[in-house]
Short mmCIF file of C-alpha atoms in Angstrom, two decimals:
data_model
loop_
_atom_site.label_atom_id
_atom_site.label_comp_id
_atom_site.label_asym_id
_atom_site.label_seq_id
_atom_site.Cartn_x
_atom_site.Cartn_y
_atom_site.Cartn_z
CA UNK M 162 104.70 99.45 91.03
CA UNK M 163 107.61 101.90 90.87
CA UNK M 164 109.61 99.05 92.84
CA UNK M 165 109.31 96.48 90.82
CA UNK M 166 110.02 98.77 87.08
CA UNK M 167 112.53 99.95 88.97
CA UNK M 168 114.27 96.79 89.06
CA UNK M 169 114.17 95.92 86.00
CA UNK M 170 110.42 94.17 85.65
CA UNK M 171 107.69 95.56 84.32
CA UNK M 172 104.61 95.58 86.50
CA UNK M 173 100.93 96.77 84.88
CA UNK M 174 97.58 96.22 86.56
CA UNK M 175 95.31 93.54 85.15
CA UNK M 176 92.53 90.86 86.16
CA UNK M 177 93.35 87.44 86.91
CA UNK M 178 90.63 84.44 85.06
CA UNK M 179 88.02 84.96 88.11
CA UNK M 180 88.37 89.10 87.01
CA UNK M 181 90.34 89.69 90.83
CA UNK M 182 92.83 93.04 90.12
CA UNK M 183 95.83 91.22 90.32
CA UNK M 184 99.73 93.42 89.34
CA UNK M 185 100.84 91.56 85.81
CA UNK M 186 104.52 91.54 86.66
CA UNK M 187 106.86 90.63 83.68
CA UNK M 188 110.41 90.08 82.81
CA UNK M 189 111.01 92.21 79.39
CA UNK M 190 114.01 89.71 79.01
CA UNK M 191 111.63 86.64 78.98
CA UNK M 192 108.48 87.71 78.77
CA UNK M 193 106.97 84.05 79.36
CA UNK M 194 108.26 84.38 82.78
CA UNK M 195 105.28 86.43 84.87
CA UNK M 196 103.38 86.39 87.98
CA UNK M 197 100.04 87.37 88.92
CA UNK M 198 100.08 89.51 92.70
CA UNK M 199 97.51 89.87 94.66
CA UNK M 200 96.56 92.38 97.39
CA UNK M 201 94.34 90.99 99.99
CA UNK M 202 94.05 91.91 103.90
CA UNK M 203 96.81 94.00 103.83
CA UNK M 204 99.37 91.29 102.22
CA UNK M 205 100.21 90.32 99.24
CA UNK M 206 99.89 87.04 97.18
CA UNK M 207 101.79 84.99 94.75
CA UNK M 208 99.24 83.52 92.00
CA UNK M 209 99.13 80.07 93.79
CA UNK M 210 98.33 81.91 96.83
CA UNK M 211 101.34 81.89 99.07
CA UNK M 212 101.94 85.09 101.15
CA UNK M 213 104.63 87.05 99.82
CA UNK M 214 105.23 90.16 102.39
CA UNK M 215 102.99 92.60 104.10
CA UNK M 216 101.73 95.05 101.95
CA UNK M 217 103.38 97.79 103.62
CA UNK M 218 107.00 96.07 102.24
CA UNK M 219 106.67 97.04 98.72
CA UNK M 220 110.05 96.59 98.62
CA UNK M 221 110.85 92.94 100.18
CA UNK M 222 107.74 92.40 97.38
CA UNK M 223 109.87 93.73 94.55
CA UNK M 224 112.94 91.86 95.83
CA UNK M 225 111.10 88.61 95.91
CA UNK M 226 109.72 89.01 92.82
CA UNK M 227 113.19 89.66 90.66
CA UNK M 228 114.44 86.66 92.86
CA UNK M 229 111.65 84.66 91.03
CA UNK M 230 111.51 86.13 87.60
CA UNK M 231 115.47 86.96 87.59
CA UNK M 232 117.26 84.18 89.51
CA UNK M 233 118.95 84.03 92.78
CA UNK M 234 121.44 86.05 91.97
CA UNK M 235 118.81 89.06 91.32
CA UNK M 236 116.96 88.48 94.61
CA UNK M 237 120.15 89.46 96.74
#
C-alpha cells in the first residue's frame, strides 16, 4: 500500500461484490476513477482479471496503477 499513497493514490483494503479482499485504490483527484486489486497465487489482478505484475513487484503494481488512474504521462 505504501507504493501506491505514495504516488499520489490512495489505496485502503476492502471486499469486492463476491466479499474477495480486494486493495480499493482511488484517485483523490477523481475519485470515480478506482480499481479493485486482487492478490491471488502470488500475482496480482486488475478487477476484470488481467494479471498485473508478480506480487513481489509492488512497485511495477503501483506504477501501473497511476498509469491507469493518472494517465500516461503518470505511468512513466
Amino acid at each position: 500500500m505504501e507504493e501506491v499513497n505514495a504516488g499520489g493514490l490512495v489505496a485502503v483494503m476492502a471486499r469486492d461484490k463476491e466479499r474477495r479482499p480486494v486493495l480499493r485504490v482511488v484517485d483523490p483527484e477523481v475519485a470515480a476513477l478506482a480499481e479493485n486489486v486482487r492478490c491471488s497465487a502470488g500475482r496480482f489482478y486488475w478487477s476484470w482479471g488481467e494479471e498485473m505484475a508478480p506480487a513481489g513487484e509492488k512497485g511495477e503494481a503501483a506504477r501501473l496503477l497511476r498509469k491507469v488512474l493518472r494517465g500516461s504521462a503518470a505511468g512513466s
